[in-house]
Coordinates of C-alpha atoms in Angstrom, one line a residue:
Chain T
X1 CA -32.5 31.5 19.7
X2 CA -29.6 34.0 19.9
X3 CA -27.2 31.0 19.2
X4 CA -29.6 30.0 15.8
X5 CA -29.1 34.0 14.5
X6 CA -25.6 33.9 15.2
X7 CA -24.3 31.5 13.5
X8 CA -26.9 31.8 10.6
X9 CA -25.1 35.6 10.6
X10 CA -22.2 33.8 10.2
X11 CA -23.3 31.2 7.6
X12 CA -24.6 34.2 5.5
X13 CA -21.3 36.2 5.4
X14 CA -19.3 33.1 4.2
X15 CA -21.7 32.6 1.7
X16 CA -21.6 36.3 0.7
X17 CA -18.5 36.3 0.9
X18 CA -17.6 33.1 -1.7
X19 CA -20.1 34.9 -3.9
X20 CA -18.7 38.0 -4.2
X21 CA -15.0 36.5 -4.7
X22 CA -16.4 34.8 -7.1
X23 CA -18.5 37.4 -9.0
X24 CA -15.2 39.6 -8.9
X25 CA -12.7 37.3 -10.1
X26 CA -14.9 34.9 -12.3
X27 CA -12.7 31.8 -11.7
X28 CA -14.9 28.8 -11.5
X29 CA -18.0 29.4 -13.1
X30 CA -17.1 30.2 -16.5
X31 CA -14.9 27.6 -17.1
X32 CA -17.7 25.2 -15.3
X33 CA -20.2 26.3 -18.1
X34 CA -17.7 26.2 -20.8
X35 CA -16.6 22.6 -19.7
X36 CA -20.5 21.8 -19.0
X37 CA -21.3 22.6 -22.8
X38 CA -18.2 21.2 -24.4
X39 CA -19.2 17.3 -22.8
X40 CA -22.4 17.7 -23.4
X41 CA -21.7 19.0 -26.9
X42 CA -19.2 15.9 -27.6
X43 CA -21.7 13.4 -26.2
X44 CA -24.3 14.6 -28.1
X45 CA -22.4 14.6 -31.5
X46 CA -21.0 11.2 -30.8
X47 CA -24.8 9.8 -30.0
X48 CA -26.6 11.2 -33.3
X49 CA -29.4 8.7 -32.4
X50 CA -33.5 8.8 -33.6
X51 CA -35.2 11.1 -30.8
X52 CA -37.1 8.1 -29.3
X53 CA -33.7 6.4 -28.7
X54 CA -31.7 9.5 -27.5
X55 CA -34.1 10.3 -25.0
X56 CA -33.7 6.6 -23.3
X57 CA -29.8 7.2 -23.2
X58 CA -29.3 11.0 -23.2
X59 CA -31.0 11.5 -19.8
X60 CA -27.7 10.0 -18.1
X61 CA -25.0 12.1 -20.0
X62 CA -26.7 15.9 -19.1
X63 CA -26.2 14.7 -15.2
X64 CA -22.5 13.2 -16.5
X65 CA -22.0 16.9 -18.1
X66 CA -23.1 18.3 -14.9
X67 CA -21.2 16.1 -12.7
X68 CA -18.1 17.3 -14.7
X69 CA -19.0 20.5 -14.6
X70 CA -19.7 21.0 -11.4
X71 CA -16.7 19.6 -10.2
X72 CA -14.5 22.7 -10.8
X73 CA -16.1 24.8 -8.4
X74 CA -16.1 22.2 -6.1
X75 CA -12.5 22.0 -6.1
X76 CA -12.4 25.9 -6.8
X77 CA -14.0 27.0 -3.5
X78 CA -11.4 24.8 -1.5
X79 CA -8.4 25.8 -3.0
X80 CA -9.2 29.6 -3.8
X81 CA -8.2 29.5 -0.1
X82 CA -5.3 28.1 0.1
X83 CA -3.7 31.2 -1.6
X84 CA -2.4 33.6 0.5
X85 CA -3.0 32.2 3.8
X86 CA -6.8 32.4 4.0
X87 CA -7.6 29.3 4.9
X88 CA -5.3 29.6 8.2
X89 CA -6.8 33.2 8.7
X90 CA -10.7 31.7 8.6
X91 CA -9.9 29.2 10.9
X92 CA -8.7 31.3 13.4
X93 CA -12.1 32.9 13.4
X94 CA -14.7 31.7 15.6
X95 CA -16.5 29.8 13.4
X96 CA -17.9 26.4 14.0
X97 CA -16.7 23.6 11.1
X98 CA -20.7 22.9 10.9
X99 CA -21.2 26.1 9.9
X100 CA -18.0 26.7 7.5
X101 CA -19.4 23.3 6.0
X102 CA -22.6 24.6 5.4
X103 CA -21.9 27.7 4.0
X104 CA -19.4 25.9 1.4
X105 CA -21.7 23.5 0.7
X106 CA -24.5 26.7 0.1
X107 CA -21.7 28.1 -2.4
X108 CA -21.6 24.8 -4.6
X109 CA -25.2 24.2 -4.2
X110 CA -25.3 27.2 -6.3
X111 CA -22.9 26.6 -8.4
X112 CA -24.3 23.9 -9.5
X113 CA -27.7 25.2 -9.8
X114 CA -26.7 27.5 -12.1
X115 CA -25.0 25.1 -14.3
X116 CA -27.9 23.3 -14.6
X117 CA -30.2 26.6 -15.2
X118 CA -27.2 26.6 -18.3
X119 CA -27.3 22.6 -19.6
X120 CA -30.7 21.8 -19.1
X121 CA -32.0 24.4 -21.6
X122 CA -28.9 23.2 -23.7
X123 CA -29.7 19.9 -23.5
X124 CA -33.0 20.5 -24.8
X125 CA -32.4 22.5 -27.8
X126 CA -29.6 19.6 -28.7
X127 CA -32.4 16.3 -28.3
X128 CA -35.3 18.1 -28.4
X129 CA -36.5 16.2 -25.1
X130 CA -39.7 17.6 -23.7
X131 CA -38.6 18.2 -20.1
X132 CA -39.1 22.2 -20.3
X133 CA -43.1 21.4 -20.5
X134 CA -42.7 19.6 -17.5
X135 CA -40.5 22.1 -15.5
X136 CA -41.7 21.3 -12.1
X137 CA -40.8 17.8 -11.7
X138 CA -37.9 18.9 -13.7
X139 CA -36.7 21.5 -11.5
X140 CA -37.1 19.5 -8.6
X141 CA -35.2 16.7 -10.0
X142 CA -32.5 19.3 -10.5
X143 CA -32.4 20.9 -7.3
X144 CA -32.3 17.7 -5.3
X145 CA -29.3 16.0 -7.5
X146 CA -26.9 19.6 -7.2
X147 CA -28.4 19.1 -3.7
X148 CA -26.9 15.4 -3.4
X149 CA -23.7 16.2 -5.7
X150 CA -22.6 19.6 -3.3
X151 CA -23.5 17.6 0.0
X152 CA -20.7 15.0 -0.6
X153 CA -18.4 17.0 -2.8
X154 CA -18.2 19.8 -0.4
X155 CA -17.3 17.2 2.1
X156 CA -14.7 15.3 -0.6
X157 CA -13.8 18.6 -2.3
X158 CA -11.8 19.8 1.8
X159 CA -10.6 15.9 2.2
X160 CA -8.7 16.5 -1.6
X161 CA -7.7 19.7 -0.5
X162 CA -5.8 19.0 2.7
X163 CA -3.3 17.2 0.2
X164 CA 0.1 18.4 -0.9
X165 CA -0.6 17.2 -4.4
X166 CA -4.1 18.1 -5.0
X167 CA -4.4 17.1 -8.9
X168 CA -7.4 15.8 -10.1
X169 CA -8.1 13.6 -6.9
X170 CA -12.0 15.3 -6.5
X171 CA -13.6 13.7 -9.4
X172 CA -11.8 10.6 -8.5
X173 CA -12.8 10.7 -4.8
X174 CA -16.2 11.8 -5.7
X175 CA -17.7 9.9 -8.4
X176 CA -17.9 6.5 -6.9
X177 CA -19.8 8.1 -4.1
X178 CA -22.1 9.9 -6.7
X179 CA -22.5 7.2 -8.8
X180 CA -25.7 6.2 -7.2
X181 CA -27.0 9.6 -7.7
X182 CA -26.3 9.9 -11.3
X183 CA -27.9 6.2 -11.6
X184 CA -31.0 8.1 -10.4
X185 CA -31.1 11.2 -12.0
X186 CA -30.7 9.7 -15.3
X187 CA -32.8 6.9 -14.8
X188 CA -35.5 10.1 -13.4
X189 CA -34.9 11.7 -16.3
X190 CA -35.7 8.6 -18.5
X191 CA -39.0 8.2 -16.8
X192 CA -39.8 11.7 -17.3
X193 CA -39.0 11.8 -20.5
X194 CA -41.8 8.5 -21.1
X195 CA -44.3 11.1 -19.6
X196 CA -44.8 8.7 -16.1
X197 CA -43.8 10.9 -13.0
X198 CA -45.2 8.2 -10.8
X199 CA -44.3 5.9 -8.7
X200 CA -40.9 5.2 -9.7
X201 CA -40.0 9.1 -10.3
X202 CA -41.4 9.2 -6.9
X203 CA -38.9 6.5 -5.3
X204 CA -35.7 8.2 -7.3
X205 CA -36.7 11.5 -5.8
X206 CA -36.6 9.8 -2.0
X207 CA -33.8 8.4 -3.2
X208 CA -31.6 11.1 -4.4
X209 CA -33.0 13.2 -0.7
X210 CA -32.2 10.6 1.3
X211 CA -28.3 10.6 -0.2
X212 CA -28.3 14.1 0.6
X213 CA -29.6 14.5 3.7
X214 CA -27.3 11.7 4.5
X215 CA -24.2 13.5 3.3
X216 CA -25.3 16.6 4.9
X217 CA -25.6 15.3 8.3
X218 CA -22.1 13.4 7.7
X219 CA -20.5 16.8 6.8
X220 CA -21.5 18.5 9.7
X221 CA -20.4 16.1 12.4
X222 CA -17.4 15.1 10.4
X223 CA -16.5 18.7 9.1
X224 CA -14.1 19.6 11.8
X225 CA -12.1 16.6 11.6
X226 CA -11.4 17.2 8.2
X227 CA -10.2 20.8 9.2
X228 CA -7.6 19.1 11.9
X229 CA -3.9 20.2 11.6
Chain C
X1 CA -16.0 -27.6 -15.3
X2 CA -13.2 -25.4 -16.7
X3 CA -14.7 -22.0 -15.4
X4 CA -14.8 -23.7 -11.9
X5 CA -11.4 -24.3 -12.1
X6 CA -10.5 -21.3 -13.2
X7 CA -12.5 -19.4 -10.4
X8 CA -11.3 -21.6 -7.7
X9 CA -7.7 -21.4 -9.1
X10 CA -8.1 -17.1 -9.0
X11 CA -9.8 -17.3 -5.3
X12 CA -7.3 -19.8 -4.4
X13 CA -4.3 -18.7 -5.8
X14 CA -4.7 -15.1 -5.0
X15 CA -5.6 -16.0 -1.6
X16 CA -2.4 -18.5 -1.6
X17 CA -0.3 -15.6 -2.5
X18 CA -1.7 -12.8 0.1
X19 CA -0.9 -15.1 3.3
X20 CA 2.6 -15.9 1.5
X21 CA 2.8 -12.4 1.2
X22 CA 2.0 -11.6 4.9
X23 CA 4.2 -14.7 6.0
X24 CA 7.2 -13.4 4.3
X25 CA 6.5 -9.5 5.3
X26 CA 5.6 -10.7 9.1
X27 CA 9.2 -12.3 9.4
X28 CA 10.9 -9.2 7.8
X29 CA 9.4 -6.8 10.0
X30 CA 10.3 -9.0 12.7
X31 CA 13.9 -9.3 12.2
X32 CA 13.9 -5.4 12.0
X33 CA 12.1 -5.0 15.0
X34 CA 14.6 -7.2 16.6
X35 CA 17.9 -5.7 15.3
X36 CA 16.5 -2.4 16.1
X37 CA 15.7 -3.3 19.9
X38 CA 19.0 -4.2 20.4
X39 CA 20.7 -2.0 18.8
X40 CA 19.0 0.7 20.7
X41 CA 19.8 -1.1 24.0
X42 CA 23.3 -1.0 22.8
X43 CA 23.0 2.8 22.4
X44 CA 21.6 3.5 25.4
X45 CA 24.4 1.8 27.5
X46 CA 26.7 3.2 25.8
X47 CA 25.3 6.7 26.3
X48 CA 24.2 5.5 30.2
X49 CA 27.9 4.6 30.9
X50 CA 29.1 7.4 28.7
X51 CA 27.5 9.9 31.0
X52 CA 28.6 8.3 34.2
X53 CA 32.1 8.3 32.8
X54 CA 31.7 12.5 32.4
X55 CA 29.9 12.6 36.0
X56 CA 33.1 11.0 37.5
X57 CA 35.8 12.4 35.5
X58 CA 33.6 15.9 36.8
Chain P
X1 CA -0.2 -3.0 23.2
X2 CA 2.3 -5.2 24.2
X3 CA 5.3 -5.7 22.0
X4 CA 5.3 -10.0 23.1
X5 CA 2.2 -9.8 21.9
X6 CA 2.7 -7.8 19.0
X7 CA 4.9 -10.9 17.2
X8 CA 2.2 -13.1 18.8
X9 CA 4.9 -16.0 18.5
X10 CA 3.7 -19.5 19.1
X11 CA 0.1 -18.7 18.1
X12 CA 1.2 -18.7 14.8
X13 CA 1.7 -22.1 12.9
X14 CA -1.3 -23.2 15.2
X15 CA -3.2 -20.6 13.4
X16 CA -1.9 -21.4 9.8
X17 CA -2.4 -25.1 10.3
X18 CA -6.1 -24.7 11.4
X19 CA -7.4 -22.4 8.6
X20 CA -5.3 -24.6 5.8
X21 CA -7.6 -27.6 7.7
X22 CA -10.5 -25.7 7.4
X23 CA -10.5 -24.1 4.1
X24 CA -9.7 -27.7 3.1
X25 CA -12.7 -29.1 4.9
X26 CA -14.6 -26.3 3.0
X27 CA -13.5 -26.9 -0.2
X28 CA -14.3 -30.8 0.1
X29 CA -17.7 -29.6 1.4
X30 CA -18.4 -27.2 -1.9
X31 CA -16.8 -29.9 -4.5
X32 CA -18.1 -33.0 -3.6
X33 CA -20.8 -33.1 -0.9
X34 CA -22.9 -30.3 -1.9
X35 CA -25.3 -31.5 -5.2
X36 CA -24.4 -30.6 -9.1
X37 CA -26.9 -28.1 -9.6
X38 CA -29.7 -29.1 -12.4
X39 CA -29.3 -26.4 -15.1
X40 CA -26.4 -24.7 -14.2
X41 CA -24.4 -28.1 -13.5
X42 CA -20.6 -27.8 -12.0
X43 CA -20.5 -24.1 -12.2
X44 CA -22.8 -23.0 -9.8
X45 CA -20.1 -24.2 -7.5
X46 CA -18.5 -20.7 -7.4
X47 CA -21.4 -19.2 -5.7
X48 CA -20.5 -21.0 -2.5
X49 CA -17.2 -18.6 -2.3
X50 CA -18.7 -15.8 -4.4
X51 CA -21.6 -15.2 -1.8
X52 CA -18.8 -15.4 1.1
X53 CA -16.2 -13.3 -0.3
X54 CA -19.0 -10.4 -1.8
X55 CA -20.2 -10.3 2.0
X56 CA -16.8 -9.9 3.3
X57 CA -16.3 -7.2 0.8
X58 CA -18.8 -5.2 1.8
X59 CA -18.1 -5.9 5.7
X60 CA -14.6 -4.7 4.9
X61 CA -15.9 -1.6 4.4
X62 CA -18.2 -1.2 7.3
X63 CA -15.2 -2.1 9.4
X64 CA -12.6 0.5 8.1
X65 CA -15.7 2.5 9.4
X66 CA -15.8 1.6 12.7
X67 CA -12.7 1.8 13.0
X68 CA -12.4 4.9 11.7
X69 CA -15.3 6.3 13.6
X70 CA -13.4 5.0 16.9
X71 CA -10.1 6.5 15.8
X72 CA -12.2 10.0 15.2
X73 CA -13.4 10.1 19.0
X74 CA -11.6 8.6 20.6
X75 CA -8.2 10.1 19.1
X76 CA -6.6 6.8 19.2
X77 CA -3.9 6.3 16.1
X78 CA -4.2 2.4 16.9
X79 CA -7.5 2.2 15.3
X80 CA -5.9 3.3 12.1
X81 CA -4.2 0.0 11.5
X82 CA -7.6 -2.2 12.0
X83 CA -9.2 0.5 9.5
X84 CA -6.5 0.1 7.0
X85 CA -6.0 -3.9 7.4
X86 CA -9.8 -4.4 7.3
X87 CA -10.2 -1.9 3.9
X88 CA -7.4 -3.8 2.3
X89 CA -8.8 -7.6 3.1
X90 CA -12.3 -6.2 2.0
X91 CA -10.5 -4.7 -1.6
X92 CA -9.1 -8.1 -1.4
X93 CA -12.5 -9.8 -1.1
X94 CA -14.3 -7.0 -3.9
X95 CA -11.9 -8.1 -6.6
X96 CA -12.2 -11.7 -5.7
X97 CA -16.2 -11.3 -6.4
X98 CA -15.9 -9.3 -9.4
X99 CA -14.0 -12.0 -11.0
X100 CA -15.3 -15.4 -9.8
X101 CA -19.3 -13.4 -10.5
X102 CA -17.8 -12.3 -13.5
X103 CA -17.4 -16.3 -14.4
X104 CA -20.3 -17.2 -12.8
X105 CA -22.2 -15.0 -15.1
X106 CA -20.2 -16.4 -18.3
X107 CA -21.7 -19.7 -17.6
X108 CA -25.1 -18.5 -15.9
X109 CA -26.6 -15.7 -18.5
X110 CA -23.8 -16.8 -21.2
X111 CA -22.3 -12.9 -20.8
X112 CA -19.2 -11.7 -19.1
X113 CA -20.8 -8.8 -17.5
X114 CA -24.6 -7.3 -17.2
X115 CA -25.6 -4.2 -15.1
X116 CA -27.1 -6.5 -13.0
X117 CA -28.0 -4.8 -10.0
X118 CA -25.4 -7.0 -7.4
X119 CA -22.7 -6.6 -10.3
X120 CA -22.9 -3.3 -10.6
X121 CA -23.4 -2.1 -6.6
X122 CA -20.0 -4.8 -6.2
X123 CA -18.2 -2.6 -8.8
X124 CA -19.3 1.0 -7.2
X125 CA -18.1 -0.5 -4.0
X126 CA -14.7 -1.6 -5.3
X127 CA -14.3 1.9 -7.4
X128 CA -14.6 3.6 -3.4
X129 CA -11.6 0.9 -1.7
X130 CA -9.6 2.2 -5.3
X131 CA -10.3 5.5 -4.1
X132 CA -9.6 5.1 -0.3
X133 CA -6.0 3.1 -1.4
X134 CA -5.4 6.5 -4.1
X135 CA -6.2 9.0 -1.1
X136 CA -3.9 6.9 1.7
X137 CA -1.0 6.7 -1.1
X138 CA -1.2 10.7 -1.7
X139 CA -0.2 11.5 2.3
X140 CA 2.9 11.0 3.6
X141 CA 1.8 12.3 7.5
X142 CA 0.5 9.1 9.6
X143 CA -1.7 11.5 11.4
X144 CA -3.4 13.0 8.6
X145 CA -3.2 9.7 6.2
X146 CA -5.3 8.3 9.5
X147 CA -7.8 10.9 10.0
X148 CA -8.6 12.0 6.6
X149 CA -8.6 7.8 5.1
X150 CA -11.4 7.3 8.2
X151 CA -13.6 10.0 6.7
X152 CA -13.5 8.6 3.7
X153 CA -14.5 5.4 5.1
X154 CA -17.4 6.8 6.8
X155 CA -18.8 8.3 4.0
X156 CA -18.4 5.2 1.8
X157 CA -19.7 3.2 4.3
X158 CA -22.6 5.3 4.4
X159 CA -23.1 5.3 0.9
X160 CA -23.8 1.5 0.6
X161 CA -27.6 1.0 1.5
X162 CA -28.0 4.0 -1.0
X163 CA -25.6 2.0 -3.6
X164 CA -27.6 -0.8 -3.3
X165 CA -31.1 0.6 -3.1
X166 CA -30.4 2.5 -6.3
X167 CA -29.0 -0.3 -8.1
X168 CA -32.2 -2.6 -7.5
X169 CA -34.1 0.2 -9.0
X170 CA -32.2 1.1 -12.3
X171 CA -34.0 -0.2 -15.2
X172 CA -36.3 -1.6 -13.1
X173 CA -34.6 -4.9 -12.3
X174 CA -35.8 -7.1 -9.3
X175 CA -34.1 -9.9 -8.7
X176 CA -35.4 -12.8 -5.8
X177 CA -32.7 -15.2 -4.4
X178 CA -34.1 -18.6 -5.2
X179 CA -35.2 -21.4 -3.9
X180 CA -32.1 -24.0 -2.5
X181 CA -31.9 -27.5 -2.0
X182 CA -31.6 -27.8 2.3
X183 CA -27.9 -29.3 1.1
X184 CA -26.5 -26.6 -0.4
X185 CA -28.1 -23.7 2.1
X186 CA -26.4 -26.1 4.6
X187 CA -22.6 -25.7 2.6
X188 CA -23.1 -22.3 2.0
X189 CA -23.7 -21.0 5.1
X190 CA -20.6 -23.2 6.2
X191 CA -18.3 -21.7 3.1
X192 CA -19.8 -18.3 4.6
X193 CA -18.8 -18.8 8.1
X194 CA -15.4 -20.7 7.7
X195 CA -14.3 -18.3 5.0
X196 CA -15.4 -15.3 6.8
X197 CA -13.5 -16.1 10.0
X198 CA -10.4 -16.5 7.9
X199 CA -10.7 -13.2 6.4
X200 CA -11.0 -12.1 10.6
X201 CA -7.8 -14.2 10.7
X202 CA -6.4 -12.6 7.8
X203 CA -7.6 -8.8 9.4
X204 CA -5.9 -9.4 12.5
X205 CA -2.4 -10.7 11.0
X206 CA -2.5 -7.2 9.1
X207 CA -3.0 -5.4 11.6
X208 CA -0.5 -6.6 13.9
X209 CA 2.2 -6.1 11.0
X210 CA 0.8 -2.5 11.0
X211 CA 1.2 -2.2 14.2
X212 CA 4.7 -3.5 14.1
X213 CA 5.8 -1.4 11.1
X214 CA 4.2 2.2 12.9
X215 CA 6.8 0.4 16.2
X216 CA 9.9 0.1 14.0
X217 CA 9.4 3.9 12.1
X218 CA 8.9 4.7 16.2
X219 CA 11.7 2.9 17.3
X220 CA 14.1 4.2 14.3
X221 CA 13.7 7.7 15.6
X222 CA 14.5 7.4 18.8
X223 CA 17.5 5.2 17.8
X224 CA 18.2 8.4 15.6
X225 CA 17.5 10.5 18.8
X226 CA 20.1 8.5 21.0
X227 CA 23.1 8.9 18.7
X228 CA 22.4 12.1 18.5
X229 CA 23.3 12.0 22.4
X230 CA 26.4 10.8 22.2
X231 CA 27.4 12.5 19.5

């Protein structure tokens, strides 16, 4: 039990501590909401379609926008270590690459959910979709795709950054693993829109769970090769 | 009948020139690894007889 | 391993000469035993080698994970040469069923391409070898390019059933493989097996010239290292 507080002690102050870096320099998050708004801004202008036809389509470019989004503080919490030598300084503290893993992947969780807390209201004053009246499955959709999305871009976000010439190589890593989960949120997001949260809502949600608890359990067995010299 | 020829051309073809490819690479390496096996036994008898040489002369 | 066997010399024309004999026994079996099929006529053909090559692309990838997972425990650089062989034969293999489904479907639903659930999972697949080949070209270290590439590997590996589970569901698409004349099952599972042990073949000729290429950069130093010696 000792073992479980320990390391749950240590999993808090990463996670504190990414937070608080990033609440006192403000480096990923604005320009992830700014970025967030600007593609779902262009998408929107470019698709001026009737309501009925926007909401079969539109569902798929809010989790694109997100995707996007979310990306940057993906690869922000990586390489916001690399300065200075605190990457080298964190590993020569006792801490487990499970845990370091989880506590990165805690940081872009929220990131991410706060993005969405951002677009979705966005996204609904822009088609006029009704997905606000049916916040919980909405929120729940949410949670589990940022869910999905940190689980393997944490885990692709340390891969790009152990390279000399990082570049843009996290969204190109990371969206053919995601694709599947933007598939389902978007085609979620189309069956909620109909008004049916039944039985294939249902299946999405398994599915988009299943893709992160899968992800999850790779990142914490796998985490510590990726931190290999 | 044409597309069938086209995808059996593309299959084959590309297939055709990947085992080329490997034949051609497979023969290169070879050589290298030759040249460079002897040329390193070369080396080292020199070196071997080079040192013998400086153990008598000491 | 062995350097005699490395350049596996004699083996070698015996090899050539009994796949060439094969692939031709294959393709007489595909062209002119199996039937013309009854709607689709000649061009239904391709799915003999399209069903063979998609499996092998997807196998690819399953095998750059093994291999990977192997070279992750068991620390063993070797593995990294049947990973890399087996992700490039399988990339091989993806394009090859993109394009002859891609004709297939011309003929077949009169379109080049639908986000037909197979088409589509084939693509996402092909989009991850891209992005295996993108990472392994951005690392000069073996070590590293080893390690990190088997990752990558792993996790695409692992993403497959989800690929293709989430495929069959968008828009609601289910499509049942039909009904075959005993004939054709019959040449397809012979196209299938014949062509999938020549992509083994192909895997393990790689390999070996992986092998021998990480021996010569080996060798080169220590060449390097000698002169130094005497110098």
């Amino acid at each position: 039990m000792n073992a479980v507080y320990f390391h749950l002690g240590q999993w808090w102050f990463l996670v504190r501590k990414d937070l608080q870096r990033e609440y006192r320099s403000r480096a990923a998050w604005p320009s992830m909401a700014l970025l967030g708004l600007l593609m779902l801004m262009a998408i929107e202008m470019q698709l001026d379609l009737p309501a009925a036809l926007s909401r079969q389509v539109a569902g798929g470019m809010l989790w694109l926008a997100i995707f996007f989004g979310g990306a940057v503080p993906i690869e922000r919490s990586f390489s916001s270590e690399q300065a200075d030598g605190c990457w080298d300084a964190l590993r020569m503290y006792p801490v487990e690459g499970a845990t370091l893993y989880l506590a990165k992947f805690a940081f872009n969780f929220i990131s991410l959910a706060i993005l969405s807390c951002v677009l979705l209201p966005m996204y609904v004053v822009l088609t006029d979709a009704p997905l606000l009246k049916q916040w919980p499955a909405t929120s729940l959709l949410a949670m589990l795709t940022c869910a999905s999305l940190a689980a393997a871009g944490t885990l692709v976000g340390a891969i790009a950054n152990s390279l000399r010439s990082r570049g843009n190589l996290v969204v190109l890593l990371l969206l053919p693993l995601a694709l599947p989960v933007l598939l389902g949120a978007s085609d979620a997001t189309a069956s909620l829109l109909r008004g049916d949260t039944g039985d294939m809502f249902g299946r999405w949600l398994q599915l988009l769970a299943a893709f992160s608890l899968i992800n999850l359990t790779a990142g914490v067995l796998l985490f510590d090769f990726v931190l290999e010299r | 009948m044409e597309f069938l020829t086209i995808a059996f051309g593309v299959v084959g073809g590309s297939l055709a020139l990947y085992v080329g490819w490997l034949g051609v690479h497979q023969r290169h390496l070879a050589r290298q690894l030759h040249e460079l096996e002897s040329q390193l036994d070369a080396t080292t008898e020199t070196n071997h007889s080079h040192s013998q040489q400086t153990r008598r002369a000491a | 391993m062995e350097l005699q066997k490395l350049k596996c010399g004699r083996l070698e024309p015996l090899g050539g000469i009994l796949f060439a004999a094969l692939l031709a026994g294959v393709g007489f079996l595909i062209l002119r035993v199996a039937p013309a099929e009854k709607t689709m006529g000649e061009v239904q053909r391709i799915v003999y080698v399209h069903v063979a090559v998609a499996t092998f692309g997807m196998f690819g990838m399953l095998l750059a994970a093994a291999a990977g997972l192997a070279l992750l425990v068991r620390r063993d650089q070797g593995w990294d040469h049947w990973g890399r062989a087996a992700a490039e034969v399988g990339w091989l293999c993806s394009t090859l069923t993109l394009i002859t489904g891609s004709l297939w479907a011309h003929e077949a639903w009169n379109t080049w391409w639908t986000w037909e659930p197979r088409l589509t999972s084939s693509l996402i697949l092909w989009t991850i070898y891209a992005g295996y080949f993108l990472l392994r070209s951005s690392i000069d270290n073996d070590r590293q390019q080893a390690r990190v590439c088997a990752i990558l590997a792993i996790v695409g590996a692992l993403d497959i059933p989800i690929i293709t589970m989430a495929t069959r569901w968008f828009r609601g698409m289910h499509p049942v493989s039909p009904e075959m004349d005993p004939t054709m099952r019959g040449v397809l599972l012979a196209s299938m097996v014949s062509l999938t042990c020549f992509f083994a073949y192909l895997l393990v000729r790689r390999s070996v010239q992986l092998q021998m290429g990480h021996r010569i950069r080996a060798l080169r130093q220590r060449l390097l290292f000698e002169q130094g010696v005497r110098m």
